[in-house]
């Protein structure tokens, strides 16, 4: 699990440093990102072993973490 924590931590650092005004800004930086309703974004982490779900408040420049887990756990979730 230590590897996952490091990968997620590094990934969050890159995401936090970005200034995104719209979903296209995210998609340009992270082409594998997927988008759900209500401004939620799904990021693949560590070669798609983990998933990070955030809610984007584009005008405020905030990403709020809603869920982090393995790909298998994500497959069982409903958002």
mmCIF file of N, CA and C in Angstrom:
data_model
loop_
_atom_site.group_PDB
_atom_site.id
_atom_site.type_symbol
_atom_site.label_atom_id
_atom_site.label_comp_id
_atom_site.label_asym_id
_atom_site.label_seq_id
_atom_site.Cartn_x
_atom_site.Cartn_y
_atom_site.Cartn_z
ATOM 1 N N UNK A 1 0.826 -1.200 0.000
ATOM 2 C CA UNK A 1 0.000 0.000 0.000
ATOM 3 C C UNK A 1 0.868 1.261 0.000
ATOM 4 N N UNK A 2 2.111 1.142 0.491
ATOM 5 C CA UNK A 2 2.998 2.303 0.501
ATOM 6 C C UNK A 2 3.197 2.849 -0.908
ATOM 7 N N UNK A 3 3.344 1.961 -1.875
ATOM 8 C CA UNK A 3 3.514 2.388 -3.264
ATOM 9 C C UNK A 3 2.319 3.205 -3.723
ATOM 10 N N UNK A 4 1.128 2.766 -3.352
ATOM 11 C CA UNK A 4 -0.085 3.486 -3.743
ATOM 12 C C UNK A 4 -0.113 4.868 -3.118
ATOM 13 N N UNK A 5 0.259 4.967 -1.845
ATOM 14 C CA UNK A 5 0.249 6.268 -1.166
ATOM 15 C C UNK A 5 1.218 7.232 -1.839
ATOM 16 N N UNK A 6 2.389 6.741 -2.181
ATOM 17 C CA UNK A 6 3.374 7.590 -2.858
ATOM 18 C C UNK A 6 2.852 8.013 -4.220
ATOM 19 N N UNK A 7 2.315 7.062 -4.988
ATOM 20 C CA UNK A 7 1.799 7.380 -6.326
ATOM 21 C C UNK A 7 0.662 8.377 -6.245
ATOM 22 N N UNK A 8 -0.248 8.170 -5.307
ATOM 23 C CA UNK A 8 -1.380 9.086 -5.161
ATOM 24 C C UNK A 8 -0.893 10.454 -4.718
ATOM 25 N N UNK A 9 0.050 10.486 -3.780
ATOM 26 C CA UNK A 9 0.590 11.760 -3.317
ATOM 27 C C UNK A 9 1.252 12.543 -4.435
ATOM 28 N N UNK A 10 2.051 11.877 -5.249
ATOM 29 C CA UNK A 10 2.699 12.548 -6.376
ATOM 30 C C UNK A 10 1.670 13.013 -7.393
ATOM 31 N N UNK A 11 0.679 12.190 -7.623
ATOM 32 C CA UNK A 11 -0.357 12.535 -8.585
ATOM 33 C C UNK A 11 -1.141 13.759 -8.119
ATOM 34 N N UNK A 12 -1.462 13.809 -6.835
ATOM 35 C CA UNK A 12 -2.201 14.955 -6.300
ATOM 36 C C UNK A 12 -1.383 16.230 -6.403
ATOM 37 N N UNK A 13 -0.080 16.116 -6.186
ATOM 38 C CA UNK A 13 0.778 17.289 -6.298
ATOM 39 C C UNK A 13 0.715 17.867 -7.706
ATOM 40 N N UNK A 14 0.753 17.012 -8.706
ATOM 41 C CA UNK A 14 0.671 17.493 -10.091
ATOM 42 C C UNK A 14 -0.689 18.117 -10.365
ATOM 43 N N UNK A 15 -1.738 17.518 -9.852
ATOM 44 C CA UNK A 15 -3.083 18.033 -10.099
ATOM 45 C C UNK A 15 -3.284 19.372 -9.393
ATOM 46 N N UNK A 16 -2.786 19.476 -8.172
ATOM 47 C CA UNK A 16 -2.952 20.690 -7.396
ATOM 48 C C UNK A 16 -2.244 21.871 -8.055
ATOM 49 N N UNK A 17 -1.141 21.608 -8.700
ATOM 50 C CA UNK A 17 -0.342 22.675 -9.297
ATOM 51 C C UNK A 17 -0.983 23.246 -10.554
ATOM 52 N N UNK A 18 -1.953 22.566 -11.073
ATOM 53 C CA UNK A 18 -2.581 23.003 -12.322
ATOM 54 C C UNK A 18 -3.705 23.993 -12.060
ATOM 55 N N UNK A 19 -3.899 24.876 -13.013
ATOM 56 C CA UNK A 19 -5.011 25.833 -12.939
ATOM 57 C C UNK A 19 -5.964 25.510 -14.075
ATOM 58 N N UNK A 20 -7.049 24.866 -13.731
ATOM 59 C CA UNK A 20 -8.002 24.427 -14.738
ATOM 60 C C UNK A 20 -9.250 25.279 -14.710
ATOM 61 N N UNK A 21 -9.652 25.740 -15.866
ATOM 62 C CA UNK A 21 -10.856 26.556 -15.988
ATOM 63 C C UNK A 21 -12.046 25.764 -16.516
ATOM 64 N N UNK A 22 -11.770 24.596 -17.115
ATOM 65 C CA UNK A 22 -12.838 23.793 -17.714
ATOM 66 C C UNK A 22 -12.347 22.351 -17.888
ATOM 67 N N UNK A 23 -13.263 21.414 -18.172
ATOM 68 C CA UNK A 23 -12.855 20.014 -18.361
ATOM 69 C C UNK A 23 -11.795 19.820 -19.450
ATOM 70 N N UNK A 24 -11.833 20.618 -20.487
ATOM 71 C CA UNK A 24 -10.830 20.482 -21.555
ATOM 72 C C UNK A 24 -9.414 20.733 -21.051
ATOM 73 N N UNK A 25 -9.264 21.627 -20.078
ATOM 74 C CA UNK A 25 -7.945 21.877 -19.496
ATOM 75 C C UNK A 25 -7.417 20.616 -18.810
ATOM 76 N N UNK A 26 -8.294 19.913 -18.112
ATOM 77 C CA UNK A 26 -7.900 18.668 -17.453
ATOM 78 C C UNK A 26 -7.546 17.614 -18.498
ATOM 79 N N UNK A 27 -8.375 17.499 -19.506
ATOM 80 C CA UNK A 27 -8.180 16.482 -20.543
ATOM 81 C C UNK A 27 -6.857 16.691 -21.288
ATOM 82 N N UNK A 28 -6.468 17.944 -21.495
ATOM 83 C CA UNK A 28 -5.187 18.221 -22.158
ATOM 84 C C UNK A 28 -4.013 17.723 -21.314
ATOM 85 N N UNK A 29 -4.097 17.908 -20.015
ATOM 86 C CA UNK A 29 -3.006 17.510 -19.109
ATOM 87 C C UNK A 29 -3.042 16.016 -18.785
ATOM 88 N N UNK A 30 -4.258 15.463 -18.653
ATOM 89 C CA UNK A 30 -4.454 14.059 -18.296
ATOM 90 C C UNK A 30 -5.418 13.433 -19.290
ATOM 91 N N UNK A 31 -4.934 13.001 -20.449
ATOM 92 C CA UNK A 31 -5.809 12.474 -21.502
ATOM 93 C C UNK A 31 -6.665 11.284 -21.076
ATOM 94 N N UNK A 32 -6.236 10.531 -20.081
ATOM 95 C CA UNK A 32 -7.017 9.364 -19.659
ATOM 96 C C UNK A 32 -8.099 9.713 -18.634
ATOM 97 N N UNK A 33 -8.188 10.982 -18.231
ATOM 98 C CA UNK A 33 -9.221 11.380 -17.265
ATOM 99 C C UNK A 33 -10.605 11.178 -17.876
ATOM 100 N N UNK A 34 -11.526 10.745 -17.024
ATOM 101 C CA UNK A 34 -12.918 10.579 -17.435
ATOM 102 C C UNK A 34 -13.778 11.535 -16.627
ATOM 103 N N UNK A 35 -14.926 11.878 -17.180
ATOM 104 C CA UNK A 35 -15.796 12.863 -16.552
ATOM 105 C C UNK A 35 -17.167 12.273 -16.274
ATOM 106 N N UNK A 36 -17.656 12.538 -15.065
ATOM 107 C CA UNK A 36 -18.997 12.140 -14.663
ATOM 108 C C UNK A 36 -19.852 13.391 -14.545
ATOM 109 N N UNK A 37 -21.098 13.194 -14.204
ATOM 110 C CA UNK A 37 -21.982 14.339 -14.001
ATOM 111 C C UNK A 37 -21.526 15.132 -12.774
ATOM 112 N N UNK A 38 -22.056 16.299 -12.634
ATOM 113 C CA UNK A 38 -21.822 17.141 -11.455
ATOM 114 C C UNK A 38 -20.349 17.512 -11.265
ATOM 115 N N UNK A 39 -19.629 17.726 -12.378
ATOM 116 C CA UNK A 39 -18.227 18.167 -12.358
ATOM 117 C C UNK A 39 -17.282 17.203 -11.651
ATOM 118 N N UNK A 40 -17.604 15.933 -11.651
ATOM 119 C CA UNK A 40 -16.700 14.945 -11.072
ATOM 120 C C UNK A 40 -15.759 14.424 -12.154
ATOM 121 N N UNK A 41 -14.507 14.198 -11.738
ATOM 122 C CA UNK A 41 -13.461 13.747 -12.655
ATOM 123 C C UNK A 41 -12.814 12.498 -12.062
ATOM 124 N N UNK A 42 -12.538 11.531 -12.924
ATOM 125 C CA UNK A 42 -11.893 10.291 -12.500
ATOM 126 C C UNK A 42 -10.503 10.237 -13.117
ATOM 127 N N UNK A 43 -9.503 10.051 -12.258
ATOM 128 C CA UNK A 43 -8.120 9.932 -12.700
ATOM 129 C C UNK A 43 -7.636 8.505 -12.473
ATOM 130 N N UNK A 44 -6.892 7.987 -13.429
ATOM 131 C CA UNK A 44 -6.224 6.698 -13.283
ATOM 132 C C UNK A 44 -4.862 6.957 -12.660
ATOM 133 N N UNK A 45 -4.501 6.149 -11.668
ATOM 134 C CA UNK A 45 -3.238 6.332 -10.961
ATOM 135 C C UNK A 45 -2.445 5.032 -10.999
ATOM 136 N N UNK A 46 -1.155 5.188 -11.169
ATOM 137 C CA UNK A 46 -0.210 4.062 -11.169
ATOM 138 C C UNK A 46 -0.612 2.997 -12.169
ATOM 139 N N UNK A 47 -0.705 3.404 -13.408
ATOM 140 C CA UNK A 47 -1.011 2.461 -14.478
ATOM 141 C C UNK A 47 -2.386 1.849 -14.367
ATOM 142 N N UNK A 48 -3.345 2.639 -13.904
ATOM 143 C CA UNK A 48 -4.746 2.214 -13.785
ATOM 144 C C UNK A 48 -4.968 1.206 -12.653
ATOM 145 N N UNK A 49 -4.019 1.092 -11.722
ATOM 146 C CA UNK A 49 -4.215 0.220 -10.560
ATOM 147 C C UNK A 49 -5.154 0.878 -9.547
ATOM 148 N N UNK A 50 -5.149 2.203 -9.511
ATOM 149 C CA UNK A 50 -5.963 2.947 -8.555
ATOM 150 C C UNK A 50 -6.781 3.992 -9.293
ATOM 151 N N UNK A 51 -7.836 4.439 -8.639
ATOM 152 C CA UNK A 51 -8.686 5.494 -9.193
ATOM 153 C C UNK A 51 -8.841 6.596 -8.153
ATOM 154 N N UNK A 52 -8.873 7.802 -8.643
ATOM 155 C CA UNK A 52 -9.101 8.981 -7.821
ATOM 156 C C UNK A 52 -10.294 9.709 -8.404
ATOM 157 N N UNK A 53 -11.304 9.952 -7.580
ATOM 158 C CA UNK A 53 -12.491 10.686 -8.022
ATOM 159 C C UNK A 53 -12.505 12.016 -7.278
ATOM 160 N N UNK A 54 -12.554 13.095 -8.037
ATOM 161 C CA UNK A 54 -12.596 14.430 -7.442
ATOM 162 C C UNK A 54 -13.799 15.189 -7.980
ATOM 163 N N UNK A 55 -14.185 16.210 -7.241
ATOM 164 C CA UNK A 55 -15.214 17.125 -7.725
ATOM 165 C C UNK A 55 -14.514 18.448 -8.001
ATOM 166 N N UNK A 56 -14.688 18.948 -9.206
ATOM 167 C CA UNK A 56 -14.008 20.173 -9.624
ATOM 168 C C UNK A 56 -14.925 21.379 -9.452
ATOM 169 N N UNK A 57 -14.390 22.395 -8.800
ATOM 170 C CA UNK A 57 -15.043 23.702 -8.741
ATOM 171 C C UNK A 57 -14.159 24.612 -9.589
ATOM 172 N N UNK A 58 -14.446 24.645 -10.881
ATOM 173 C CA UNK A 58 -13.551 25.292 -11.839
ATOM 174 C C UNK A 58 -13.323 26.767 -11.547
ATOM 175 N N UNK A 59 -14.371 27.509 -11.258
ATOM 176 C CA UNK A 59 -14.211 28.953 -11.041
ATOM 177 C C UNK A 59 -13.377 29.253 -9.801
ATOM 178 N N UNK A 60 -13.494 28.401 -8.783
ATOM 179 C CA UNK A 60 -12.733 28.607 -7.553
ATOM 180 C C UNK A 60 -11.336 27.991 -7.624
ATOM 181 N N UNK A 61 -11.087 27.162 -8.641
ATOM 182 C CA UNK A 61 -9.792 26.503 -8.772
ATOM 183 C C UNK A 61 -9.562 25.423 -7.724
ATOM 184 N N UNK A 62 -10.638 24.728 -7.342
ATOM 185 C CA UNK A 62 -10.553 23.727 -6.279
ATOM 186 C C UNK A 62 -10.916 22.348 -6.812
ATOM 187 N N UNK A 63 -10.136 21.351 -6.408
ATOM 188 C CA UNK A 63 -10.478 19.948 -6.631
ATOM 189 C C UNK A 63 -10.678 19.318 -5.258
ATOM 190 N N UNK A 64 -11.879 18.804 -5.008
ATOM 191 C CA UNK A 64 -12.166 18.158 -3.726
ATOM 192 C C UNK A 64 -12.157 16.649 -3.935
ATOM 193 N N UNK A 65 -11.335 15.952 -3.168
ATOM 194 C CA UNK A 65 -11.267 14.496 -3.283
ATOM 195 C C UNK A 65 -12.551 13.900 -2.734
ATOM 196 N N UNK A 66 -13.204 13.068 -3.561
ATOM 197 C CA UNK A 66 -14.421 12.392 -3.130
ATOM 198 C C UNK A 66 -14.169 10.924 -2.819
ATOM 199 N N UNK A 67 -13.223 10.310 -3.517
ATOM 200 C CA UNK A 67 -12.981 8.880 -3.302
ATOM 201 C C UNK A 67 -11.636 8.494 -3.895
ATOM 202 N N UNK A 68 -10.932 7.580 -3.202
ATOM 203 C CA UNK A 68 -9.683 6.996 -3.694
ATOM 204 C C UNK A 68 -9.742 5.501 -3.399
ATOM 205 N N UNK A 69 -9.373 4.678 -4.363
ATOM 206 C CA UNK A 69 -9.373 3.237 -4.136
ATOM 207 C C UNK A 69 -8.774 2.493 -5.305
ATOM 208 N N UNK A 70 -8.804 1.179 -5.201
ATOM 209 C CA UNK A 70 -8.268 0.352 -6.279
ATOM 210 C C UNK A 70 -9.240 0.345 -7.453
ATOM 211 N N UNK A 71 -8.731 -0.082 -8.578
ATOM 212 C CA UNK A 71 -9.579 -0.184 -9.762
ATOM 213 C C UNK A 71 -10.719 -1.172 -9.508
ATOM 214 N N UNK A 72 -10.421 -2.276 -8.825
ATOM 215 C CA UNK A 72 -11.454 -3.278 -8.523
ATOM 216 C C UNK A 72 -12.540 -2.690 -7.626
ATOM 217 N N UNK A 73 -12.152 -1.904 -6.629
ATOM 218 C CA UNK A 73 -13.140 -1.264 -5.751
ATOM 219 C C UNK A 73 -13.987 -0.270 -6.536
ATOM 220 N N UNK A 74 -13.333 0.471 -7.426
ATOM 221 C CA UNK A 74 -14.044 1.453 -8.242
ATOM 222 C C UNK A 74 -15.113 0.776 -9.098
ATOM 223 N N UNK A 75 -14.788 -0.387 -9.625
ATOM 224 C CA UNK A 75 -15.730 -1.103 -10.491
ATOM 225 C C UNK A 75 -17.019 -1.477 -9.771
ATOM 226 N N UNK A 76 -16.971 -1.580 -8.454
ATOM 227 C CA UNK A 76 -18.151 -1.938 -7.658
ATOM 228 C C UNK A 76 -18.961 -0.718 -7.223
ATOM 229 N N UNK A 77 -18.401 0.478 -7.383
ATOM 230 C CA UNK A 77 -19.059 1.709 -6.927
ATOM 231 C C UNK A 77 -20.086 2.187 -7.943
ATOM 232 N N UNK A 78 -21.052 2.928 -7.441
ATOM 233 C CA UNK A 78 -21.982 3.646 -8.315
ATOM 234 C C UNK A 78 -21.901 5.115 -7.934
ATOM 235 N N UNK A 79 -21.721 5.934 -8.903
ATOM 236 C CA UNK A 79 -21.601 7.378 -8.654
ATOM 237 C C UNK A 79 -22.782 8.087 -9.258
#
